Amino acid sequence: MNEFNERYDTDSVREFTVSDADAGPYALTEGPDGALWFTLVHRGAVARRDPDDGRVTVHPVGDGPTVITAGPDGALWFTEYRAHRIGRLTPEGAYSSFAPRTPEGGPFGITAGPDGALWFTLSSADRVGRVTVDGKVTEYPAPGAFPSALTTGPDGALWCTLNQGNAVGRLTTDGHGTAYPLPTEGAGPVGIAAGPDGALWFTEIGAGRIGRITVDGAVTEYPLPDPAARPHAVTAGPDGALWFTEWGGGRVGRITADGHVSSYPLSRTDCEPHGITAHDGALWCALETGSLARIEVRP
């Protein structure tokens, strides 16, 4: 168990140091126990921040834990990008992992699917996998190159960004895939989330834009004020807006359903914000330099 001190505070943003700068907090999610769980990508660990006293407990796992999500079985599930495995961790700290069928596939994104299983991307192998809570793995071809993040859509399908295919992909639970090309060349989509408006929202890290795609494939793109912002992850906030990290500018951005953009600066322009999630009525993001940032949602 480790204890760290808060280091940065403004009217809207508070930052909490949760690791040393080399550990690399990368992605985070609210766990079934109401705590905030996050990956330490360079430490080979998953950590828990207590919601009451802020204490951090670190659990060793496989190499390169990356994206994390709460599973339907009351455990935390995450990709181990460098170990090429899917990890599972109970709130009590019991760890296990499962190997995808394709070796060296580079698992990255993961989400709880609409069918009671966990779905994940194998970015290096252009495949999408499914693992049941008891460890049975199935794989399907991705609908394009380098599938990255993925989420469950309002239509009961899995939606993923195709980073090197410059497209957004849709995959049914029986493995049928469709790709929707993006209008902007070199957009490099990464993060994706279901929005409160019945559409999917995604980041274009290469183009400095936020995209929106309807379930029938209509795409709208919104340029950010800073073209070099390099938006990375995105999530739906408790206020009906979408929130995203600006990896290139050290900010957290907010976009409304009608395209109005605002942003919140973090403590350093080089703090490398990656994952973002709603938790306890606020937005939290992981800063790879060793902190978690809490952004207050104001009316």
Coordinates of N, CA and C in Angstrom, one line a residue, residues 48-212:
R48 N -5.4 0.5 -7.2 CA -6.8 0.9 -6.7 C -6.6 2.1 -5.8
R49 N -7.4 3.1 -6.1 CA -7.4 4.3 -5.3 C -8.7 4.3 -4.4
D50 N -8.5 4.3 -3.1 CA -9.7 4.2 -2.2 C -10.6 5.4 -2.3
P51 N -11.9 5.3 -2.4 CA -12.8 6.4 -2.6 C -12.9 7.3 -1.3
D52 N -12.5 6.7 -0.2 CA -12.7 7.4 1.1 C -11.5 8.2 1.5
D53 N -10.3 7.5 1.5 CA -9.1 8.2 2.0 C -8.0 8.4 1.0
G54 N -8.3 7.9 -0.3 CA -7.3 8.2 -1.4 C -6.1 7.3 -1.3
R55 N -6.0 6.3 -0.5 CA -4.9 5.4 -0.4 C -4.8 4.5 -1.7
V56 N -3.6 4.3 -2.1 CA -3.4 3.5 -3.3 C -2.8 2.2 -3.0
T57 N -3.4 1.1 -3.5 CA -3.0 -0.2 -3.4 C -2.6 -0.8 -4.7
V58 N -1.4 -1.3 -4.8 CA -0.8 -1.8 -6.1 C -0.8 -3.3 -6.2
H59 N -1.3 -3.8 -7.3 CA -1.3 -5.3 -7.5 C -0.4 -5.6 -8.7
P60 N 0.6 -6.4 -8.6 CA 1.4 -6.9 -9.7 C 0.5 -7.7 -10.7
V61 N 0.7 -7.5 -12.0 CA 0.0 -8.3 -13.0 C 1.0 -8.6 -14.1
G62 N 0.5 -8.9 -15.3 CA 1.4 -9.2 -16.4 C 2.0 -7.9 -17.0
D63 N 2.8 -8.1 -18.0 CA 3.6 -7.0 -18.6 C 2.8 -6.1 -19.5
G64 N 2.8 -4.8 -19.3 CA 2.2 -3.9 -20.1 C 0.7 -3.8 -20.0
P65 N 0.1 -3.7 -18.8 CA -1.3 -3.6 -18.6 C -1.7 -2.2 -19.2
T66 N -2.8 -2.2 -20.0 CA -3.1 -1.0 -20.8 C -4.5 -0.5 -20.5
V67 N -5.5 -1.0 -21.2 CA -6.9 -0.5 -21.0 C -7.6 -1.4 -20.0
I68 N -8.4 -0.9 -19.2 CA -9.1 -1.6 -18.1 C -10.6 -1.3 -18.1
T69 N -11.4 -2.3 -17.7 CA -12.8 -2.1 -17.7 C -13.4 -3.0 -16.6
A70 N -14.5 -2.6 -16.0 CA -15.2 -3.5 -15.1 C -16.0 -4.6 -15.8
G71 N -15.9 -5.8 -15.4 CA -16.5 -6.9 -16.1 C -17.9 -7.2 -15.4
P72 N -18.7 -8.1 -16.1 CA -20.0 -8.4 -15.6 C -19.9 -9.4 -14.4
D73 N -18.7 -9.9 -14.1 CA -18.6 -10.8 -13.0 C -18.0 -10.2 -11.7
G74 N -18.0 -8.9 -11.6 CA -17.5 -8.2 -10.4 C -16.0 -8.1 -10.4
A75 N -15.3 -8.4 -11.4 CA -13.9 -8.3 -11.5 C -13.5 -7.2 -12.4
L76 N -12.2 -6.8 -12.4 CA -11.6 -5.9 -13.4 C -10.9 -6.7 -14.4
W77 N -11.1 -6.3 -15.7 CA -10.5 -7.0 -16.8 C -9.6 -5.9 -17.6
F78 N -8.5 -6.4 -18.1 CA -7.6 -5.4 -18.8 C -6.7 -6.2 -19.8
T79 N -6.2 -5.4 -20.7 CA -5.3 -5.9 -21.7 C -3.9 -5.8 -21.2
E80 N -3.1 -6.8 -21.6 CA -1.7 -6.8 -21.2 C -0.9 -6.7 -22.6
Y81 N -0.6 -5.5 -23.0 CA -0.2 -5.3 -24.4 C 1.1 -6.0 -24.7
R82 N 2.1 -6.0 -23.7 CA 3.4 -6.6 -24.0 C 3.4 -8.1 -23.6
A83 N 2.6 -8.5 -22.7 CA 2.5 -9.9 -22.4 C 1.6 -10.7 -23.4
H84 N 0.8 -9.9 -24.2 CA -0.1 -10.5 -25.1 C -1.1 -11.4 -24.5
R85 N -1.7 -10.9 -23.4 CA -2.7 -11.7 -22.6 C -3.8 -10.8 -22.2
I86 N -4.9 -11.3 -21.7 CA -6.0 -10.6 -21.1 C -6.0 -10.9 -19.6
G87 N -5.9 -9.9 -18.8 CA -5.8 -10.1 -17.4 C -7.2 -9.9 -16.7
R88 N -7.3 -10.5 -15.5 CA -8.5 -10.4 -14.7 C -8.0 -10.3 -13.2
L89 N -8.6 -9.3 -12.5 CA -8.2 -9.0 -11.1 C -9.5 -8.8 -10.3
T90 N -9.7 -9.6 -9.2 CA -10.8 -9.4 -8.4 C -10.5 -8.2 -7.5
P91 N -11.6 -7.5 -6.9 CA -11.3 -6.4 -6.0 C -10.5 -6.8 -4.8
E92 N -10.4 -8.1 -4.5 CA -9.6 -8.6 -3.3 C -8.2 -8.8 -3.7
G93 N -7.9 -8.7 -5.1 CA -6.5 -8.9 -5.5 C -6.1 -10.2 -6.1
A94 N -7.1 -11.1 -6.4 CA -6.7 -12.4 -7.0 C -6.6 -12.1 -8.5
Y95 N -5.4 -12.5 -9.1 CA -5.1 -12.2 -10.5 C -5.0 -13.5 -11.3
S96 N -5.6 -13.5 -12.5 CA -5.4 -14.5 -13.5 C -5.3 -13.9 -14.8
S97 N -5.0 -14.7 -15.9 CA -4.9 -14.2 -17.2 C -5.2 -15.2 -18.2
F98 N -5.5 -14.8 -19.4 CA -5.9 -15.7 -20.5 C -5.2 -15.3 -21.8
A99 N -4.8 -16.3 -22.5 CA -4.1 -16.1 -23.8 C -5.0 -16.0 -25.0
P100 N -5.0 -15.0 -25.8 CA -5.8 -15.0 -27.0 C -5.3 -16.2 -27.9
R101 N -6.1 -16.5 -28.9 CA -5.7 -17.6 -29.8 C -4.6 -17.2 -30.8
T102 N -4.6 -15.9 -31.1 CA -3.5 -15.4 -32.0 C -2.3 -14.9 -31.1
P103 N -1.1 -15.5 -31.3 CA 0.0 -15.1 -30.5 C 0.5 -13.7 -31.0
E104 N 1.2 -13.0 -30.0 CA 1.8 -11.7 -30.3 C 0.8 -10.7 -31.0
G105 N -0.4 -10.7 -30.5 CA -1.5 -9.9 -31.2 C -1.5 -8.5 -30.7
G106 N -0.9 -8.2 -29.6 CA -0.9 -6.8 -29.1 C -2.3 -6.4 -28.6
P107 N -2.9 -7.0 -27.6 CA -4.2 -6.6 -27.1 C -4.2 -5.2 -26.6
F108 N -5.1 -4.4 -26.9 CA -5.1 -3.0 -26.5 C -6.5 -2.6 -25.9
G109 N -7.5 -2.4 -26.7 CA -8.8 -2.0 -26.2 C -9.6 -3.2 -25.6
I110 N -10.4 -2.9 -24.6 CA -11.3 -3.9 -24.0 C -12.6 -3.3 -23.5
T111 N -13.7 -4.0 -23.5 CA -15.0 -3.5 -23.1 C -15.8 -4.6 -22.7
A112 N -16.8 -4.4 -21.8 CA -17.8 -5.4 -21.5 C -18.8 -5.4 -22.6
G113 N -19.0 -6.5 -23.2 CA -19.9 -6.6 -24.4 C -21.4 -6.7 -24.0
P114 N -22.3 -6.7 -25.0 CA -23.7 -6.8 -24.7 C -24.2 -8.3 -24.4
D115 N -23.2 -9.2 -24.5 CA -23.6 -10.6 -24.4 C -23.0 -11.3 -23.2
G116 N -22.6 -10.5 -22.2 CA -22.0 -11.0 -20.9 C -20.6 -11.5 -21.0
A117 N -19.9 -11.2 -22.1 CA -18.5 -11.5 -22.3 C -17.7 -10.2 -22.4
L118 N -16.4 -10.3 -22.4 CA -15.4 -9.2 -22.6 C -14.9 -9.3 -24.0
W119 N -14.9 -8.1 -24.7 CA -14.4 -8.0 -26.0 C -13.1 -7.2 -26.1
F120 N -12.2 -7.5 -26.9 CA -10.9 -6.8 -26.9 C -10.4 -6.8 -28.3
T121 N -9.5 -5.8 -28.6 CA -8.8 -5.7 -29.9 C -7.4 -6.3 -29.8
L122 N -7.0 -6.9 -30.9 CA -5.7 -7.4 -31.1 C -5.1 -6.5 -32.2
S123 N -4.5 -5.4 -31.8 CA -4.1 -4.3 -32.7 C -3.1 -4.8 -33.7
S124 N -2.1 -5.6 -33.3 CA -1.0 -6.0 -34.2 C -1.5 -7.1 -35.2
A125 N -2.6 -7.7 -34.9 CA -3.0 -8.9 -35.7 C -4.3 -8.5 -36.5
D126 N -4.8 -7.3 -36.4 CA -6.0 -6.9 -37.1 C -7.2 -7.9 -36.8
R127 N -7.3 -8.2 -35.5 CA -8.4 -9.1 -35.1 C -9.1 -8.5 -33.8
V128 N -10.3 -9.0 -33.6 CA -11.1 -8.6 -32.4 C -11.4 -9.9 -31.7
G129 N -11.2 -10.0 -30.4 CA -11.4 -11.2 -29.6 C -12.6 -11.0 -28.6
R130 N -13.0 -12.2 -28.2 CA -14.1 -12.3 -27.2 C -13.7 -13.3 -26.1
V131 N -13.8 -13.0 -24.8 CA -13.4 -13.9 -23.8 C -14.6 -14.0 -22.8
T132 N -15.0 -15.2 -22.5 CA -16.1 -15.3 -21.5 C -15.5 -15.2 -20.1
V133 N -16.3 -15.0 -19.1 CA -15.8 -14.8 -17.8 C -15.1 -16.0 -17.2
D134 N -15.3 -17.2 -17.8 CA -14.6 -18.4 -17.4 C -13.4 -18.7 -18.4
G135 N -13.1 -17.7 -19.3 CA -11.8 -17.8 -20.0 C -11.9 -18.4 -21.4
K136 N -13.0 -18.7 -21.9 CA -13.1 -19.2 -23.3 C -13.0 -18.1 -24.3
V137 N -12.0 -18.3 -25.2 CA -11.6 -17.2 -26.2 C -12.1 -17.5 -27.6
T138 N -12.7 -16.5 -28.3 CA -13.0 -16.6 -29.7 C -12.5 -15.4 -30.4
E139 N -12.1 -15.5 -31.6 CA -11.6 -14.4 -32.4 C -12.2 -14.2 -33.7
Y140 N -12.3 -13.0 -34.2 CA -12.8 -12.7 -35.5 C -11.9 -11.7 -36.2
P141 N -11.9 -11.7 -37.5 CA -11.2 -10.7 -38.3 C -11.7 -9.3 -38.0
A142 N -10.9 -8.3 -37.7 CA -11.4 -6.9 -37.6 C -11.8 -6.4 -39.0
P143 N -12.7 -5.4 -39.0 CA -13.1 -4.9 -40.3 C -12.1 -3.9 -40.9
G144 N -10.9 -3.8 -40.4 CA -9.9 -2.9 -40.9 C -8.6 -3.0 -40.1
A145 N -7.7 -2.1 -40.5 CA -6.3 -2.2 -40.0 C -6.1 -1.6 -38.6
F146 N -5.4 -2.3 -37.7 CA -5.0 -1.8 -36.4 C -6.2 -1.4 -35.6
P147 N -7.1 -2.3 -35.2 CA -8.2 -2.0 -34.3 C -7.7 -1.5 -32.9
S148 N -8.2 -0.4 -32.4 CA -7.6 0.1 -31.2 C -8.6 0.1 -30.1
A149 N -9.3 1.2 -29.7 CA -10.3 1.1 -28.7 C -11.6 0.5 -29.2
L150 N -12.4 0.0 -28.3 CA -13.8 -0.4 -28.7 C -14.7 -0.3 -27.6
T151 N -16.0 -0.2 -27.9 CA -17.1 0.0 -27.0 C -18.4 -0.7 -27.5
T152 N -19.3 -0.9 -26.6 CA -20.6 -1.5 -27.0 C -21.5 -0.3 -27.5
G153 N -22.1 -0.4 -28.7 CA -23.0 0.6 -29.2 C -24.4 0.4 -28.7
P154 N -25.2 1.5 -29.0 CA -26.6 1.4 -28.6 C -27.4 0.4 -29.4
D155 N -26.8 -0.1 -30.5 CA -27.4 -1.1 -31.4 C -27.1 -2.5 -31.1
G156 N -26.4 -2.7 -29.9 CA -26.0 -4.1 -29.5 C -24.8 -4.7 -30.3
A157 N -24.1 -3.9 -31.0 CA -22.9 -4.3 -31.7 C -21.7 -3.7 -31.0
L158 N -20.5 -4.2 -31.4 CA -19.2 -3.7 -30.9 C -18.7 -2.7 -32.0
W159 N -18.3 -1.5 -31.5 CA -17.7 -0.5 -32.4 C -16.3 -0.2 -32.0
C160 N -15.4 -0.1 -33.0 CA -14.0 0.1 -32.7 C -13.4 1.1 -33.7
T161 N -12.3 1.7 -33.2 CA -11.6 2.6 -34.1 C -10.6 1.7 -34.9
L162 N -10.4 2.0 -36.1 CA -9.4 1.3 -37.0 C -8.3 2.3 -37.3
N163 N -7.3 2.4 -36.4 CA -6.4 3.5 -36.4 C -5.6 3.6 -37.7
Q164 N -5.1 2.5 -38.3 CA -4.4 2.5 -39.5 C -5.3 2.3 -40.7
G165 N -6.5 2.0 -40.5 CA -7.5 1.9 -41.6 C -8.2 3.2 -41.9
N166 N -8.0 4.2 -41.0 CA -8.7 5.5 -41.1 C -10.2 5.4 -41.2
A167 N -10.7 4.6 -40.3 CA -12.1 4.2 -40.3 C -12.6 3.9 -38.9
V168 N -13.9 3.8 -38.8 CA -14.5 3.2 -37.6 C -15.2 1.9 -38.0
G169 N -15.0 0.9 -37.2 CA -15.6 -0.4 -37.5 C -16.7 -0.8 -36.6
R170 N -17.6 -1.6 -37.2 CA -18.7 -2.2 -36.4 C -18.7 -3.7 -36.6
L171 N -18.8 -4.4 -35.4 CA -18.8 -5.9 -35.4 C -19.9 -6.4 -34.6
T172 N -20.7 -7.3 -35.3 CA -21.8 -7.9 -34.6 C -21.3 -9.0 -33.6
T173 N -22.1 -9.5 -32.7 CA -21.6 -10.5 -31.8 C -21.4 -11.8 -32.4
D174 N -21.8 -12.0 -33.7 CA -21.5 -13.2 -34.4 C -20.3 -13.0 -35.4
G175 N -19.6 -11.9 -35.3 CA -18.4 -11.7 -36.0 C -18.5 -11.0 -37.4
H176 N -19.7 -10.5 -37.7 CA -19.8 -9.8 -39.0 C -19.3 -8.3 -38.9
G177 N -18.3 -8.0 -39.7 CA -17.7 -6.7 -39.6 C -18.0 -5.7 -40.8
T178 N -18.1 -4.4 -40.5 CA -18.3 -3.4 -41.4 C -17.4 -2.2 -41.1
A179 N -16.8 -1.6 -42.1 CA -15.9 -0.4 -41.9 C -16.5 0.8 -42.5
Y180 N -16.5 1.9 -41.8 CA -17.0 3.2 -42.3 C -15.8 4.2 -42.4
P181 N -15.3 4.5 -43.6 CA -14.1 5.3 -43.8 C -14.4 6.7 -43.3
L182 N -13.4 7.4 -42.8 CA -13.5 8.8 -42.3 C -13.2 9.8 -43.4
P183 N -13.8 10.9 -43.3 CA -13.6 11.9 -44.4 C -12.2 12.5 -44.4
T184 N -11.6 12.6 -43.2 CA -10.3 13.3 -43.2 C -9.2 12.3 -43.3
E185 N -8.3 12.5 -44.2 CA -7.1 11.6 -44.4 C -6.2 11.7 -43.2
G186 N -5.7 10.6 -42.8 CA -4.7 10.6 -41.7 C -5.3 10.9 -40.4
A187 N -6.6 10.6 -40.2 CA -7.2 11.0 -38.9 C -6.7 10.2 -37.7
G188 N -6.4 8.9 -38.0 CA -5.8 8.0 -36.9 C -6.7 7.9 -35.7
P189 N -7.9 7.4 -35.9 CA -8.8 7.4 -34.7 C -8.3 6.4 -33.6
V190 N -8.5 6.8 -32.4 CA -8.1 6.0 -31.2 C -9.2 5.7 -30.3
G191 N -9.6 6.6 -29.4 CA -10.7 6.4 -28.4 C -12.0 6.4 -29.0
I192 N -13.0 5.7 -28.4 CA -14.4 5.6 -28.9 C -15.3 5.4 -27.7
A193 N -16.4 6.0 -27.7 CA -17.4 5.8 -26.6 C -18.8 6.0 -27.1
A194 N -19.7 5.3 -26.5 CA -21.2 5.6 -26.8 C -21.6 6.9 -26.2
G195 N -22.3 7.7 -26.9 CA -22.7 9.0 -26.4 C -24.1 8.9 -25.9
P196 N -24.6 10.0 -25.2 CA -25.9 10.0 -24.7 C -27.0 10.3 -25.8
D197 N -26.5 10.6 -27.0 CA -27.4 10.9 -28.1 C -27.7 9.8 -29.1
G198 N -27.3 8.5 -28.7 CA -27.5 7.4 -29.5 C -26.5 7.2 -30.6
A199 N -25.4 8.0 -30.6 CA -24.3 7.9 -31.6 C -23.0 7.4 -30.9
L200 N -22.0 7.1 -31.7 CA -20.7 6.8 -31.1 C -19.8 8.1 -31.4
W201 N -19.0 8.4 -30.4 CA -18.0 9.5 -30.5 C -16.6 9.0 -30.4
F202 N -15.7 9.6 -31.2 CA -14.3 9.0 -31.2 C -13.3 10.2 -31.4
T203 N -12.1 9.9 -31.1 CA -11.0 10.9 -31.2 C -10.2 10.6 -32.5
E204 N -9.8 11.7 -33.1 CA -8.9 11.6 -34.3 C -7.5 12.2 -33.9
I205 N -6.7 11.3 -33.4 CA -5.4 11.8 -32.8 C -4.5 12.4 -33.9
G206 N -4.6 12.0 -35.1 CA -3.8 12.5 -36.2 C -4.3 13.8 -36.8
A207 N -5.6 14.1 -36.6 CA -6.2 15.2 -37.3 C -6.6 16.3 -36.3
G208 N -6.5 16.1 -35.0 CA -6.9 17.0 -34.0 C -8.4 17.3 -34.1
R209 N -9.2 16.2 -34.2 CA -10.6 16.4 -34.3 C -11.3 15.4 -33.4
I210 N -12.6 15.7 -33.1 CA -13.5 14.7 -32.5 C -14.5 14.3 -33.5
G211 N -14.8 13.0 -33.6 CA -15.7 12.5 -34.6 C -17.0 12.0 -33.9
R212 N -18.1 12.0 -34.7 CA -19.3 11.4 -34.3 C -19.8 10.5 -35.4

